[in-house]
Amino acid sequence: MEGFLSHIFKVNDGFLRITTKPLQSKFLAQLDHFSEKLLQIFQNKGGEKGHKIKSVLATKDMSDHINIRRECVLKSLTIYLNEDPNSLFKEYVPSTAEDAENDITTTVMGIYTFRRDEIREQNDVVVVIEGVKVLTNVDMMAFILLFGLIYALDLSFPDNLKYTFEFVQKIIMNLDGHRLNTKIQQLKMKLFI
């Protein structure tokens, strides 16, 4: 637990030095602030995207845990922005752990959740950058810490998730929000109606 907290403090401190904004508290507060409106927007989406989003949101309905809700909002956001949440969020059970280790070596950026069994109970959550496990046992903090590491290490957002990370950067964290991609601008307008 001490190592886990040390990693959180280091990433939070690095992000604060670079942006002058607190990472964890700002991200969680803003995500929670926008969640209800985002969920309304997502639930009104039709077609194939709407079907995928409803499938993700069904997980939220099975649990009242805030971290499950946040995870579902982030995955739904990714789908809404025409990106694949499975390219970032990967889940494995013990029977597929060997597949996970092979997958990690070829991953540019990812969040790997290892579950004890087929139900929702987590055993470990790992943040991977360039095929290396950079943080382990980070739970829901994985996305936040990955975003902070991207800033701290001056990395580019992955091309296949650039809209998701841009939304987090410019809307959730309110960093460099004056120049928005068209997709992000449209979602922002729906958020503030």
PDB file of N, CA and C in Angstrom, residues 117-155:
ATOM      1  N   ASP A 117     -12.078 -13.834 -10.845  1.00  0.00           N
ATOM      2  CA  ASP A 117     -12.970 -14.777 -11.505  1.00  0.00           C
ATOM      3  C   ASP A 117     -13.804 -14.010 -12.521  1.00  0.00           C
ATOM      4  N   GLU A 118     -14.797 -14.637 -13.059  1.00  0.00           N
ATOM      5  CA  GLU A 118     -15.605 -14.028 -14.124  1.00  0.00           C
ATOM      6  C   GLU A 118     -16.464 -12.861 -13.650  1.00  0.00           C
ATOM      7  N   ILE A 119     -16.662 -12.717 -12.351  1.00  0.00           N
ATOM      8  CA  ILE A 119     -17.455 -11.593 -11.865  1.00  0.00           C
ATOM      9  C   ILE A 119     -16.577 -10.365 -11.730  1.00  0.00           C
ATOM     10  N   ARG A 120     -17.085  -9.297 -11.186  1.00  0.00           N
ATOM     11  CA  ARG A 120     -16.423  -7.995 -11.202  1.00  0.00           C
ATOM     12  C   ARG A 120     -15.268  -7.822 -10.222  1.00  0.00           C
ATOM     13  N   GLU A 121     -14.993  -8.771  -9.357  1.00  0.00           N
ATOM     14  CA  GLU A 121     -13.972  -8.577  -8.331  1.00  0.00           C
ATOM     15  C   GLU A 121     -12.570  -8.479  -8.934  1.00  0.00           C
ATOM     16  N   GLN A 122     -11.869  -7.371  -8.639  1.00  0.00           N
ATOM     17  CA  GLN A 122     -10.540  -7.135  -9.193  1.00  0.00           C
ATOM     18  C   GLN A 122      -9.470  -7.756  -8.302  1.00  0.00           C
ATOM     19  N   ASN A 123      -8.439  -8.238  -8.938  1.00  0.00           N
ATOM     20  CA  ASN A 123      -7.280  -8.742  -8.226  1.00  0.00           C
ATOM     21  C   ASN A 123      -6.126  -7.748  -8.361  1.00  0.00           C
ATOM     22  N   ASP A 124      -5.963  -7.175  -9.553  1.00  0.00           N
ATOM     23  CA  ASP A 124      -4.876  -6.238  -9.802  1.00  0.00           C
ATOM     24  C   ASP A 124      -5.241  -5.382 -11.009  1.00  0.00           C
ATOM     25  N   VAL A 125      -4.808  -4.134 -10.998  1.00  0.00           N
ATOM     26  CA  VAL A 125      -4.957  -3.244 -12.150  1.00  0.00           C
ATOM     27  C   VAL A 125      -3.571  -2.682 -12.446  1.00  0.00           C
ATOM     28  N   VAL A 126      -3.163  -2.780 -13.709  1.00  0.00           N
ATOM     29  CA  VAL A 126      -1.807  -2.433 -14.125  1.00  0.00           C
ATOM     30  C   VAL A 126      -1.868  -1.377 -15.222  1.00  0.00           C
ATOM     31  N   VAL A 127      -0.983  -0.381 -15.147  1.00  0.00           N
ATOM     32  CA  VAL A 127      -0.833   0.618 -16.203  1.00  0.00           C
ATOM     33  C   VAL A 127       0.399   0.234 -17.014  1.00  0.00           C
ATOM     34  N   VAL A 128       0.224   0.150 -18.337  1.00  0.00           N
ATOM     35  CA  VAL A 128       1.299  -0.255 -19.237  1.00  0.00           C
ATOM     36  C   VAL A 128       1.599   0.881 -20.200  1.00  0.00           C
ATOM     37  N   ILE A 129       2.883   1.184 -20.352  1.00  0.00           N
ATOM     38  CA  ILE A 129       3.343   2.149 -21.349  1.00  0.00           C
ATOM     39  C   ILE A 129       4.526   1.512 -22.075  1.00  0.00           C
ATOM     40  N   GLU A 130       4.445   1.488 -23.400  1.00  0.00           N
ATOM     41  CA  GLU A 130       5.500   0.922 -24.244  1.00  0.00           C
ATOM     42  C   GLU A 130       5.899  -0.485 -23.818  1.00  0.00           C
ATOM     43  N   GLY A 131       4.914  -1.333 -23.532  1.00  0.00           N
ATOM     44  CA  GLY A 131       5.170  -2.725 -23.203  1.00  0.00           C
ATOM     45  C   GLY A 131       5.713  -2.989 -21.820  1.00  0.00           C
ATOM     46  N   VAL A 132       5.713  -1.964 -20.969  1.00  0.00           N
ATOM     47  CA  VAL A 132       6.260  -2.094 -19.611  1.00  0.00           C
ATOM     48  C   VAL A 132       5.170  -1.785 -18.593  1.00  0.00           C
ATOM     49  N   LYS A 133       5.074  -2.621 -17.571  1.00  0.00           N
ATOM     50  CA  LYS A 133       4.155  -2.346 -16.465  1.00  0.00           C
ATOM     51  C   LYS A 133       4.774  -1.229 -15.626  1.00  0.00           C
ATOM     52  N   VAL A 134       4.235  -0.021 -15.757  1.00  0.00           N
ATOM     53  CA  VAL A 134       4.814   1.111 -15.034  1.00  0.00           C
ATOM     54  C   VAL A 134       4.191   1.302 -13.656  1.00  0.00           C
ATOM     55  N   LEU A 135       2.952   0.885 -13.484  1.00  0.00           N
ATOM     56  CA  LEU A 135       2.276   0.956 -12.190  1.00  0.00           C
ATOM     57  C   LEU A 135       1.428  -0.292 -12.014  1.00  0.00           C
ATOM     58  N   THR A 136       1.422  -0.850 -10.805  1.00  0.00           N
ATOM     59  CA  THR A 136       0.597  -2.011 -10.512  1.00  0.00           C
ATOM     60  C   THR A 136      -0.260  -1.738  -9.285  1.00  0.00           C
ATOM     61  N   ASN A 137      -1.308  -2.518  -9.124  1.00  0.00           N
ATOM     62  CA  ASN A 137      -2.227  -2.392  -7.989  1.00  0.00           C
ATOM     63  C   ASN A 137      -2.776  -0.984  -7.836  1.00  0.00           C
ATOM     64  N   VAL A 138      -3.254  -0.400  -8.941  1.00  0.00           N
ATOM     65  CA  VAL A 138      -3.702   0.995  -8.899  1.00  0.00           C
ATOM     66  C   VAL A 138      -5.211   1.174  -8.951  1.00  0.00           C
ATOM     67  N   ASP A 139      -5.992   0.110  -9.132  1.00  0.00           N
ATOM     68  CA  ASP A 139      -7.446   0.145  -9.081  1.00  0.00           C
ATOM     69  C   ASP A 139      -8.003   1.212 -10.029  1.00  0.00           C
ATOM     70  N   MET A 140      -9.025   1.939  -9.639  1.00  0.00           N
ATOM     71  CA  MET A 140      -9.683   2.945 -10.475  1.00  0.00           C
ATOM     72  C   MET A 140      -8.745   4.093 -10.814  1.00  0.00           C
ATOM     73  N   MET A 141      -7.708   4.248 -10.041  1.00  0.00           N
ATOM     74  CA  MET A 141      -6.760   5.336 -10.270  1.00  0.00           C
ATOM     75  C   MET A 141      -5.973   5.148 -11.562  1.00  0.00           C
ATOM     76  N   ALA A 142      -6.084   3.990 -12.195  1.00  0.00           N
ATOM     77  CA  ALA A 142      -5.271   3.683 -13.365  1.00  0.00           C
ATOM     78  C   ALA A 142      -5.423   4.722 -14.472  1.00  0.00           C
ATOM     79  N   PHE A 143      -6.648   5.068 -14.836  1.00  0.00           N
ATOM     80  CA  PHE A 143      -6.849   6.030 -15.926  1.00  0.00           C
ATOM     81  C   PHE A 143      -6.275   7.387 -15.544  1.00  0.00           C
ATOM     82  N   ILE A 144      -6.534   7.814 -14.332  1.00  0.00           N
ATOM     83  CA  ILE A 144      -6.041   9.111 -13.862  1.00  0.00           C
ATOM     84  C   ILE A 144      -4.518   9.136 -13.898  1.00  0.00           C
ATOM     85  N   LEU A 145      -3.907   8.073 -13.382  1.00  0.00           N
ATOM     86  CA  LEU A 145      -2.446   8.010 -13.341  1.00  0.00           C
ATOM     87  C   LEU A 145      -1.852   7.919 -14.737  1.00  0.00           C
ATOM     88  N   LEU A 146      -2.502   7.188 -15.643  1.00  0.00           N
ATOM     89  CA  LEU A 146      -2.017   7.131 -17.023  1.00  0.00           C
ATOM     90  C   LEU A 146      -2.066   8.522 -17.645  1.00  0.00           C
ATOM     91  N   PHE A 147      -3.157   9.231 -17.447  1.00  0.00           N
ATOM     92  CA  PHE A 147      -3.265  10.597 -17.978  1.00  0.00           C
ATOM     93  C   PHE A 147      -2.162  11.482 -17.393  1.00  0.00           C
ATOM     94  N   GLY A 148      -1.929  11.383 -16.085  1.00  0.00           N
ATOM     95  CA  GLY A 148      -0.867  12.162 -15.441  1.00  0.00           C
ATOM     96  C   GLY A 148       0.510  11.797 -15.958  1.00  0.00           C
ATOM     97  N   LEU A 149       0.746  10.514 -16.193  1.00  0.00           N
ATOM     98  CA  LEU A 149       2.044  10.073 -16.725  1.00  0.00           C
ATOM     99  C   LEU A 149       2.265  10.594 -18.142  1.00  0.00           C
ATOM    100  N   ILE A 150       1.208  10.647 -18.928  1.00  0.00           N
ATOM    101  CA  ILE A 150       1.339  11.188 -20.287  1.00  0.00           C
ATOM    102  C   ILE A 150       1.860  12.621 -20.206  1.00  0.00           C
ATOM    103  N   TYR A 151       1.323  13.388 -19.284  1.00  0.00           N
ATOM    104  CA  TYR A 151       1.798  14.768 -19.097  1.00  0.00           C
ATOM    105  C   TYR A 151       3.202  14.808 -18.521  1.00  0.00           C
ATOM    106  N   ALA A 152       3.426  14.047 -17.463  1.00  0.00           N
ATOM    107  CA  ALA A 152       4.717  14.085 -16.771  1.00  0.00           C
ATOM    108  C   ALA A 152       5.863  13.634 -17.677  1.00  0.00           C
ATOM    109  N   LEU A 153       5.600  12.661 -18.530  1.00  0.00           N
ATOM    110  CA  LEU A 153       6.634  12.129 -19.414  1.00  0.00           C
ATOM    111  C   LEU A 153       6.619  12.787 -20.789  1.00  0.00           C
ATOM    112  N   ASP A 154       5.730  13.765 -20.978  1.00  0.00           N
ATOM    113  CA  ASP A 154       5.591  14.496 -22.241  1.00  0.00           C
ATOM    114  C   ASP A 154       5.367  13.542 -23.418  1.00  0.00           C
ATOM    115  N   LEU A 155       4.421  12.632 -23.227  1.00  0.00           N
ATOM    116  CA  LEU A 155       4.068  11.668 -24.266  1.00  0.00           C
ATOM    117  C   LEU A 155       2.891  12.184 -25.079  1.00  0.00           C
TER     118      LEU A 155
END
